[in-house]
PDB file of C-alpha atoms in Angstrom:
ATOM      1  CA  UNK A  28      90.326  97.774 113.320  1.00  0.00           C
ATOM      2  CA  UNK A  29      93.573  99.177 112.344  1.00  0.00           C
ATOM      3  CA  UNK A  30      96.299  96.223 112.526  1.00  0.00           C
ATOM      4  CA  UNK A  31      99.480  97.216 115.009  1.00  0.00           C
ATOM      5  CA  UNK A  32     102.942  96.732 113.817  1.00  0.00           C
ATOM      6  CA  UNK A  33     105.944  95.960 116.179  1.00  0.00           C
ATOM      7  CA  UNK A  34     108.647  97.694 116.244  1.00  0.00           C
ATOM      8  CA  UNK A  35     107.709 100.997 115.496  1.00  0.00           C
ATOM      9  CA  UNK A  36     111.605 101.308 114.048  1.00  0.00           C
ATOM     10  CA  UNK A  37     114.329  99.322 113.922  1.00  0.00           C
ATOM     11  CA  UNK A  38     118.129  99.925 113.031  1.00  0.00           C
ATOM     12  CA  UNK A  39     120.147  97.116 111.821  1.00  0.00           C
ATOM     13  CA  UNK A  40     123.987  96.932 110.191  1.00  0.00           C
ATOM     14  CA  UNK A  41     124.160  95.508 106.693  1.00  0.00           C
ATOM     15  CA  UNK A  42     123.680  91.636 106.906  1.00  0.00           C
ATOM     16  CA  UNK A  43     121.882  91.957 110.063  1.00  0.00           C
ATOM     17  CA  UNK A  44     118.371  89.822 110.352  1.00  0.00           C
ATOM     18  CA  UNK A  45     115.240  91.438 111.244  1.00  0.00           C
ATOM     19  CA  UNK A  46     111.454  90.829 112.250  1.00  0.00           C
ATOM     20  CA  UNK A  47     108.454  93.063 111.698  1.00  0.00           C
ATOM     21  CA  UNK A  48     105.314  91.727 113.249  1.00  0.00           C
ATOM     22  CA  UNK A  49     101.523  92.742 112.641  1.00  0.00           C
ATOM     23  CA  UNK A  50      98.602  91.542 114.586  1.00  0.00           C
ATOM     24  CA  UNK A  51      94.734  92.109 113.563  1.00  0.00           C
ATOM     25  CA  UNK A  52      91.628  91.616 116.279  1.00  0.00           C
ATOM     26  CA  UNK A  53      90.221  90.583 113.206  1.00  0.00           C
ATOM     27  CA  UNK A  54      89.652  87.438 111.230  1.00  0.00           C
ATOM     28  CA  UNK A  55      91.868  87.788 108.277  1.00  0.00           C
ATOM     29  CA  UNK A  56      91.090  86.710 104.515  1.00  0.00           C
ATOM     30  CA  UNK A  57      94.732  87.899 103.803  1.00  0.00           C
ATOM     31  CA  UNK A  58      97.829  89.991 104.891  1.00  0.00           C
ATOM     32  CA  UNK A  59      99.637  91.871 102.435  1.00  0.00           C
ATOM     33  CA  UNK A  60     103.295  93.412 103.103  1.00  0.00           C
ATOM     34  CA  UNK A  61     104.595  96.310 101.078  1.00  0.00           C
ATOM     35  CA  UNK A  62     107.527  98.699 101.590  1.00  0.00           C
ATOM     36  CA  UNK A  63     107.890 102.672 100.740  1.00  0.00           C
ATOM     37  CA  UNK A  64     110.706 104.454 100.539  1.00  0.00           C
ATOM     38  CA  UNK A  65     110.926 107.863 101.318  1.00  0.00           C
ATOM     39  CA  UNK A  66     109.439 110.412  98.594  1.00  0.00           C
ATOM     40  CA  UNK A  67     107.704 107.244  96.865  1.00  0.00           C
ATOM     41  CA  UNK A  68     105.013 104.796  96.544  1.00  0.00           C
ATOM     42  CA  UNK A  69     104.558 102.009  98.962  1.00  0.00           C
ATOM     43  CA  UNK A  70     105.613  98.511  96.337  1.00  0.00           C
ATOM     44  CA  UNK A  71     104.147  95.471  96.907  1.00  0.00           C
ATOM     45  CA  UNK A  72     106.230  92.324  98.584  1.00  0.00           C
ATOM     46  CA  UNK A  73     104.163  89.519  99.699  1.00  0.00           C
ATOM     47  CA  UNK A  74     100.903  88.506 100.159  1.00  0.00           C
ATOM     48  CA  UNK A  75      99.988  85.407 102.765  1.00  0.00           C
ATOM     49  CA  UNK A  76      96.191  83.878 102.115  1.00  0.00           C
ATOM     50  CA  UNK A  77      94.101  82.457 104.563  1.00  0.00           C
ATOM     51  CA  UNK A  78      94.989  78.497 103.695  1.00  0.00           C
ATOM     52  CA  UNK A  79      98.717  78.923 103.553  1.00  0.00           C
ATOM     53  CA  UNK A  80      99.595  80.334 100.378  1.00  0.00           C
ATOM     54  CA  UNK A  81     102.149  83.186  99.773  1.00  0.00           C
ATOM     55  CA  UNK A  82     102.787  84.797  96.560  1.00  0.00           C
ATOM     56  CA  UNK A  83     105.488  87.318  96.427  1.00  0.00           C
ATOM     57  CA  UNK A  84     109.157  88.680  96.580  1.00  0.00           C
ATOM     58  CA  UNK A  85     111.286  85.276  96.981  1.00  0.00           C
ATOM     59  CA  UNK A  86     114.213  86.936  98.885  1.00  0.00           C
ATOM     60  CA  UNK A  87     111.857  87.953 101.785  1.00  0.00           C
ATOM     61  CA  UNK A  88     109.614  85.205 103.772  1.00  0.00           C
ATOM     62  CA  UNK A  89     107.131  85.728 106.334  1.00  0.00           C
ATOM     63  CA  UNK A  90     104.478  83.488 107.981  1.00  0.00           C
ATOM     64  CA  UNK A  91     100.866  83.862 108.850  1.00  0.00           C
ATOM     65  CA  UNK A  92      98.691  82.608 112.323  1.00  0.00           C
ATOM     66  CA  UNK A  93      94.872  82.582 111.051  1.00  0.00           C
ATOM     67  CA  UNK A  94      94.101  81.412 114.116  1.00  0.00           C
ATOM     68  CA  UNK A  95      95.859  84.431 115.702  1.00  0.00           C
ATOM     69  CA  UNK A  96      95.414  86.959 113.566  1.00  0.00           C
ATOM     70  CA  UNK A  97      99.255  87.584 112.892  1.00  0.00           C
ATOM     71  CA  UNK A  98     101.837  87.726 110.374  1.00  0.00           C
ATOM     72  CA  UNK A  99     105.584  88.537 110.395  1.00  0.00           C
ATOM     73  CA  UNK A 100     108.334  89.230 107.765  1.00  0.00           C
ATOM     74  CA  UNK A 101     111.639  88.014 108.175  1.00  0.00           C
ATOM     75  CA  UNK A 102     114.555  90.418 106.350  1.00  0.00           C
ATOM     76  CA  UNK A 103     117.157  87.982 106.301  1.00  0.00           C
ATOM     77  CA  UNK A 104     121.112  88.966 105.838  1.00  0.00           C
ATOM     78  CA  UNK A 105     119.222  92.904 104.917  1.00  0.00           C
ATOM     79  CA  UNK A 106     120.778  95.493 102.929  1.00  0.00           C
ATOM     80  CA  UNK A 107     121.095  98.524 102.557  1.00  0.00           C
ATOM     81  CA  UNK A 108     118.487  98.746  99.886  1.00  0.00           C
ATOM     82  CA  UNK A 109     115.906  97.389 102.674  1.00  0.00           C
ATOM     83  CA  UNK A 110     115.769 100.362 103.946  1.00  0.00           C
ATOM     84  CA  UNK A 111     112.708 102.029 104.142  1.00  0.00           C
ATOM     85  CA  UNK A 112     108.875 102.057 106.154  1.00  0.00           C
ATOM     86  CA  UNK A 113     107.528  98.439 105.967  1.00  0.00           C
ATOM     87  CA  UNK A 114     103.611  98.377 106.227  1.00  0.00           C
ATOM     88  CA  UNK A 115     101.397  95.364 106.234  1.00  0.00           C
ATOM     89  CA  UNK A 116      97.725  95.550 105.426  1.00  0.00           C
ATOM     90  CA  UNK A 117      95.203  93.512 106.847  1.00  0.00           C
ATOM     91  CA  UNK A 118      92.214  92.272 103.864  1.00  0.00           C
ATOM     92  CA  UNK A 119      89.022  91.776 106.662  1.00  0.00           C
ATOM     93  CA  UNK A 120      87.060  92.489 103.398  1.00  0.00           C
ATOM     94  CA  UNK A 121      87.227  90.878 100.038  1.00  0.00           C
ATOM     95  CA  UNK A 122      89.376  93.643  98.646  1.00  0.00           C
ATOM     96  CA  UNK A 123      89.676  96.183 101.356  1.00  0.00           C
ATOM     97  CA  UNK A 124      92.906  96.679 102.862  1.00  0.00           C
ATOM     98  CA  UNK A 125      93.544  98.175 106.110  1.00  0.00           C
ATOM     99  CA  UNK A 126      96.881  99.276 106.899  1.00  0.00           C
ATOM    100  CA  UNK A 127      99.162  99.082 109.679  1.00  0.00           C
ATOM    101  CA  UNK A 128     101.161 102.200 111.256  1.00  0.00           C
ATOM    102  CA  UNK A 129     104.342 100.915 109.365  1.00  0.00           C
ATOM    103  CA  UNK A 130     107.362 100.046 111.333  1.00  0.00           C
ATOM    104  CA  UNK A 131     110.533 102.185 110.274  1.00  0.00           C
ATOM    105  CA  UNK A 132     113.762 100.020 108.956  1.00  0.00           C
ATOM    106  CA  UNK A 133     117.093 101.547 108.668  1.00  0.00           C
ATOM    107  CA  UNK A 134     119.952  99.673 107.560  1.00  0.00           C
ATOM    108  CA  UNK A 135     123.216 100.897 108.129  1.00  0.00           C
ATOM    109  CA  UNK A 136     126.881 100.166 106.771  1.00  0.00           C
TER     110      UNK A 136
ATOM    111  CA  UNK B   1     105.086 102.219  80.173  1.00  0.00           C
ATOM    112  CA  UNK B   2     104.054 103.572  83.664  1.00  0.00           C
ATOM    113  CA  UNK B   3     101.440 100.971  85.572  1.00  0.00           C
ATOM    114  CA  UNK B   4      99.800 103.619  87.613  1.00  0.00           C
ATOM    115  CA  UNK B   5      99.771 106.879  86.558  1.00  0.00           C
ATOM    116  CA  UNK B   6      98.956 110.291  88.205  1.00  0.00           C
ATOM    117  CA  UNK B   7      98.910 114.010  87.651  1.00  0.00           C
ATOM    118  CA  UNK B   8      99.594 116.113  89.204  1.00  0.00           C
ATOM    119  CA  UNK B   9     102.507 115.010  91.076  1.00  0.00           C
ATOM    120  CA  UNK B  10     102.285 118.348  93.315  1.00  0.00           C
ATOM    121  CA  UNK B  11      99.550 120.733  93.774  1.00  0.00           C
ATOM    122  CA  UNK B  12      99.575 123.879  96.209  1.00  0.00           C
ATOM    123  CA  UNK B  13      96.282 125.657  96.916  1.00  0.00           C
ATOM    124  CA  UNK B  14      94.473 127.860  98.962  1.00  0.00           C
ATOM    125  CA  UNK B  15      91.783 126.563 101.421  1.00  0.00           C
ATOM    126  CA  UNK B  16      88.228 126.808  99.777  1.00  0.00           C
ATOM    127  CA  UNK B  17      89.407 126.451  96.812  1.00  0.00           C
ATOM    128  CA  UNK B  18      88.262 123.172  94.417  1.00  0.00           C
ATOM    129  CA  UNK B  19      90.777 120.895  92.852  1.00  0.00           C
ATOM    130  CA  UNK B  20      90.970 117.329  91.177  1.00  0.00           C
ATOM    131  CA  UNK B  21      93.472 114.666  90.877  1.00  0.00           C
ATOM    132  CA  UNK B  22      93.313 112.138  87.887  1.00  0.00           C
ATOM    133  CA  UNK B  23      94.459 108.968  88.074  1.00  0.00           C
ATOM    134  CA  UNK B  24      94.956 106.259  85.072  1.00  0.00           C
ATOM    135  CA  UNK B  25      95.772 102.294  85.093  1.00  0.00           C
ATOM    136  CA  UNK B  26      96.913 100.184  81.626  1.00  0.00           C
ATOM    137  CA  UNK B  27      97.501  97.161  84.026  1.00  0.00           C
ATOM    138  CA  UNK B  28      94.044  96.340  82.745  1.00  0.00           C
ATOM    139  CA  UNK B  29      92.810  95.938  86.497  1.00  0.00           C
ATOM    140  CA  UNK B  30      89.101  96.026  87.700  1.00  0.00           C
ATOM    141  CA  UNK B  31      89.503  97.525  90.656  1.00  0.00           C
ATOM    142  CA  UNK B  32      90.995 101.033  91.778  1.00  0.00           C
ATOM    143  CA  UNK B  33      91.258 103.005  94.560  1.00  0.00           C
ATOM    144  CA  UNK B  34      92.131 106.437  96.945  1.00  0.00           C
ATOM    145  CA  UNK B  35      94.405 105.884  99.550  1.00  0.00           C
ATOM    146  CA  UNK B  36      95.377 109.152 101.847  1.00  0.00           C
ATOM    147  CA  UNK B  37      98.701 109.413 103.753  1.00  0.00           C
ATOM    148  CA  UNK B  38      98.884 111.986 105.854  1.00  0.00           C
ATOM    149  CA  UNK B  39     101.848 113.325 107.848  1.00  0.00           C
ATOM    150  CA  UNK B  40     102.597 110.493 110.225  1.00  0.00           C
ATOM    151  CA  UNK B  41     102.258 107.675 106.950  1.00  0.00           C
ATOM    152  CA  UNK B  42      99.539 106.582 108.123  1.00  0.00           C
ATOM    153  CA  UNK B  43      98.180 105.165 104.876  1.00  0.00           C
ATOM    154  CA  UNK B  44      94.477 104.914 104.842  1.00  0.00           C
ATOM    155  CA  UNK B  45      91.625 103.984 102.009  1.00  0.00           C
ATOM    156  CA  UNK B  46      89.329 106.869 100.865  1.00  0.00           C
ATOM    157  CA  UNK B  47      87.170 105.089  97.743  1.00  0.00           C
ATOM    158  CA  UNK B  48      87.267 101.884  95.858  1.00  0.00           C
ATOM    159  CA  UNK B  49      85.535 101.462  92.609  1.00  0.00           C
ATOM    160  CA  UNK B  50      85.374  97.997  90.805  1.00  0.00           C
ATOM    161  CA  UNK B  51      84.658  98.166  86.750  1.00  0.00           C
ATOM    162  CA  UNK B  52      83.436 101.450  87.395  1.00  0.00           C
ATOM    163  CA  UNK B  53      81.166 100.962  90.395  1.00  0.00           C
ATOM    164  CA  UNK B  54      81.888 102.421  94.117  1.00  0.00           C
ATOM    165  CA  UNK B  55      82.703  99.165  96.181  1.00  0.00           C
ATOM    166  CA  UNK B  56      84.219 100.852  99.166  1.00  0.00           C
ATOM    167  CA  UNK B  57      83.187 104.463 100.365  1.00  0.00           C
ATOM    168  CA  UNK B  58      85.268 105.054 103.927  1.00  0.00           C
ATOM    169  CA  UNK B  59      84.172 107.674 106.232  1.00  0.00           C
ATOM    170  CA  UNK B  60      85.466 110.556 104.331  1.00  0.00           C
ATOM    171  CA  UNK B  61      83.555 113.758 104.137  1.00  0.00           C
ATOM    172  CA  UNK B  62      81.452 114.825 101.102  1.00  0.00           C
ATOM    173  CA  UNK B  63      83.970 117.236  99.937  1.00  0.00           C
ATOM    174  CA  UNK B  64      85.601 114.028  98.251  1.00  0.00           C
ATOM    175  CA  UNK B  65      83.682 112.650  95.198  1.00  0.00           C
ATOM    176  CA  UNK B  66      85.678 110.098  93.006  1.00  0.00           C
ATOM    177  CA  UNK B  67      84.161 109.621  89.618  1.00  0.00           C
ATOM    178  CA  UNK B  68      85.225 106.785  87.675  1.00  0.00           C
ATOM    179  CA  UNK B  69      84.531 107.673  83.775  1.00  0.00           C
ATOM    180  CA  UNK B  70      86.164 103.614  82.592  1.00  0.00           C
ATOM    181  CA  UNK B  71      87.621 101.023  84.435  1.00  0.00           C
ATOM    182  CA  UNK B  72      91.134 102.274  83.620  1.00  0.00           C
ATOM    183  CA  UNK B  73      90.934 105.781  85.220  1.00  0.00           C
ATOM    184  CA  UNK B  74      89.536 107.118  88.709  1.00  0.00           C
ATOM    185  CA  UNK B  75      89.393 110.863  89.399  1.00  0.00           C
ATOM    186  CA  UNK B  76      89.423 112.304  92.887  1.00  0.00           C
ATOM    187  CA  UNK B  77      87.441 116.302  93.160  1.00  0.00           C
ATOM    188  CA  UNK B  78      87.928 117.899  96.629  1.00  0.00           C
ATOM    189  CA  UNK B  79      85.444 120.866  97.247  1.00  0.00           C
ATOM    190  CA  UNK B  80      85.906 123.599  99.554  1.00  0.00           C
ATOM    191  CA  UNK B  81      89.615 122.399 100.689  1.00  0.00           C
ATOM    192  CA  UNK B  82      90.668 122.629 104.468  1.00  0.00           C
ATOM    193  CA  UNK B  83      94.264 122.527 105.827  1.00  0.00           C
ATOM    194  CA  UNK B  84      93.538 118.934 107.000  1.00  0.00           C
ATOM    195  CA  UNK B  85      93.454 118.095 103.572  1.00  0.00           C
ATOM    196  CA  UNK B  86      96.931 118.239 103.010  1.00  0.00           C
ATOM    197  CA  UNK B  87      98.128 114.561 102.210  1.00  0.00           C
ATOM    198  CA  UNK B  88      99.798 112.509  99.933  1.00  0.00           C
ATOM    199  CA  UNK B  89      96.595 111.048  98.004  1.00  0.00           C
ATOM    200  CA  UNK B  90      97.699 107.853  96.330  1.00  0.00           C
ATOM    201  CA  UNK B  91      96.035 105.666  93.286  1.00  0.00           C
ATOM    202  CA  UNK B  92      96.359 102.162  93.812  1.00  0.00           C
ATOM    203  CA  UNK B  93      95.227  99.442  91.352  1.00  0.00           C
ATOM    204  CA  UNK B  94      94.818  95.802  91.908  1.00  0.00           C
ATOM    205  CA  UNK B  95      92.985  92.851  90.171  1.00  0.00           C
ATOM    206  CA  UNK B  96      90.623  90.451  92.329  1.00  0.00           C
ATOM    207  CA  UNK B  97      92.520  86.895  90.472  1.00  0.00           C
ATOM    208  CA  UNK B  98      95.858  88.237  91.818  1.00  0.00           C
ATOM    209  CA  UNK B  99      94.613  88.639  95.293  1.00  0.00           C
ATOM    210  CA  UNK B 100      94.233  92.229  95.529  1.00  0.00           C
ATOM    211  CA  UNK B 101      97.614  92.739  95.117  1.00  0.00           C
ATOM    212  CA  UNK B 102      98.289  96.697  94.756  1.00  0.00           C
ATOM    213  CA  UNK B 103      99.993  98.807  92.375  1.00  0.00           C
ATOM    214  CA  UNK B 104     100.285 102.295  93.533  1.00  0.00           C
ATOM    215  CA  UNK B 105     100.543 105.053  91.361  1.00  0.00           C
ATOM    216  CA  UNK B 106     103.252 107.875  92.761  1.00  0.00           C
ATOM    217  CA  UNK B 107     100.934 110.374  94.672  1.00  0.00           C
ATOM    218  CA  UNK B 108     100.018 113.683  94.466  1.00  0.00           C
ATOM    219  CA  UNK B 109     101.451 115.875  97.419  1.00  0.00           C
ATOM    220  CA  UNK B 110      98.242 118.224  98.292  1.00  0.00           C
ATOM    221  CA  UNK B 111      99.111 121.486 100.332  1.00  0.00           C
ATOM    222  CA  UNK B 112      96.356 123.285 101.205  1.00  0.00           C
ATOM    223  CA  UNK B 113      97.336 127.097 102.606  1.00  0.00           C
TER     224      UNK B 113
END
């Protein structure tokens, strides 16, 4: 039930793009993307709804396939603040996330 | 003003002992939960209460009863801790009109010797 995240980790140079993908064998009511830092709490970024709409952080996009059960966040020209473990969480349940493994991003100089 | 709040931020103890962690909102949100991340971040739901009433109860043994007193704070009482308890437990807030969207509070690092 758990959703798996590709890549596990990924190092990029400052201004670099990036892609994290998640895929669910589930139907999805939503997919919700959040980011932690080490030593804090994961903060929200984006959520994509069944339907098409996306609330969220309007410097990072992603997309959603309902009928394949996967999303993916783009990190476009990424900084060094981007660093960090990038988790998405899969809503199967009204109000139930499930959360990926997280995929590692470091972003380098 | 802190969102999600919770104390303590650290807490050592010694297996079978009994400890709590409090947790308190001002978001004004409905729902609240217990999220556990344990050593490899693997981030994983524990409880859910909504305006007071357990929504979501996980398989998590029965050493873990949350206790919502109001709809602004959710309490977490281990019983009888084991080493496998040590975790980052995190609050988490969210409101159903804003599509579950979750505010985490900034965990409570459990070591259990």
């Amino acid at each position: 039930q758990q959703p798996v995240q590709s890549p596990q980790a990924v190092i990029l140079r400052e201004g670099e793009d990036a892609v994290i993908n998640c895929s669910s064998s589930k139907a999805l009511y939503s997919v919700h993307w959040y980011r932690q830092k080490h030593g804090e709490a994961p903060v929200f970024l984006m959520i994509l709804l069944k339907g098409g709409e996306q609330k969220g952080h309007d410097k990072i996009s992603a997309s959603f396939n309902e009928k394949k059960q996967q999303s993916s966040l783009y990190l476009t020209a990424s900084q060094l603040s981007y660093s960090g473990t990038y988790f998405c969480g899969t809503e199967i349940i009204t109000g139930k996330l499930i959360f990926g493994q997280g995929t590692t991003l470091q972003v380098k100089p | 003003d802190t969102a999600v709040s919770q104390t303590p931020k650290y807490l050592v103890t010694q297996m079978g002992n009994d400890k709590s962690i409090k947790c308190e909102q001002n978001l004004g949100h409905d729902t609240m939960y217990w999220y556990k991340q344990d050593s490899k971040k693997f981030l994983k739901i524990m409880f859910s209460y909504n305006n007071k009433e357990l929504i979501i109860n996980e398989t998590v043994p029965n050493r873990f009863s949350p206790k919502s007193p109001d709809k602004a704070h959710l309490n977490l009482h281990i019983n009888s801790l084991e080493l496998g308890d040590s975790a980052v437990y995190f609050c988490a807030s969210s409101q159903p009109s804003d599509s579950y969207e979750q505010y985490f509070g900034p965990g409570t690092r459990l070591t259990v010797t």
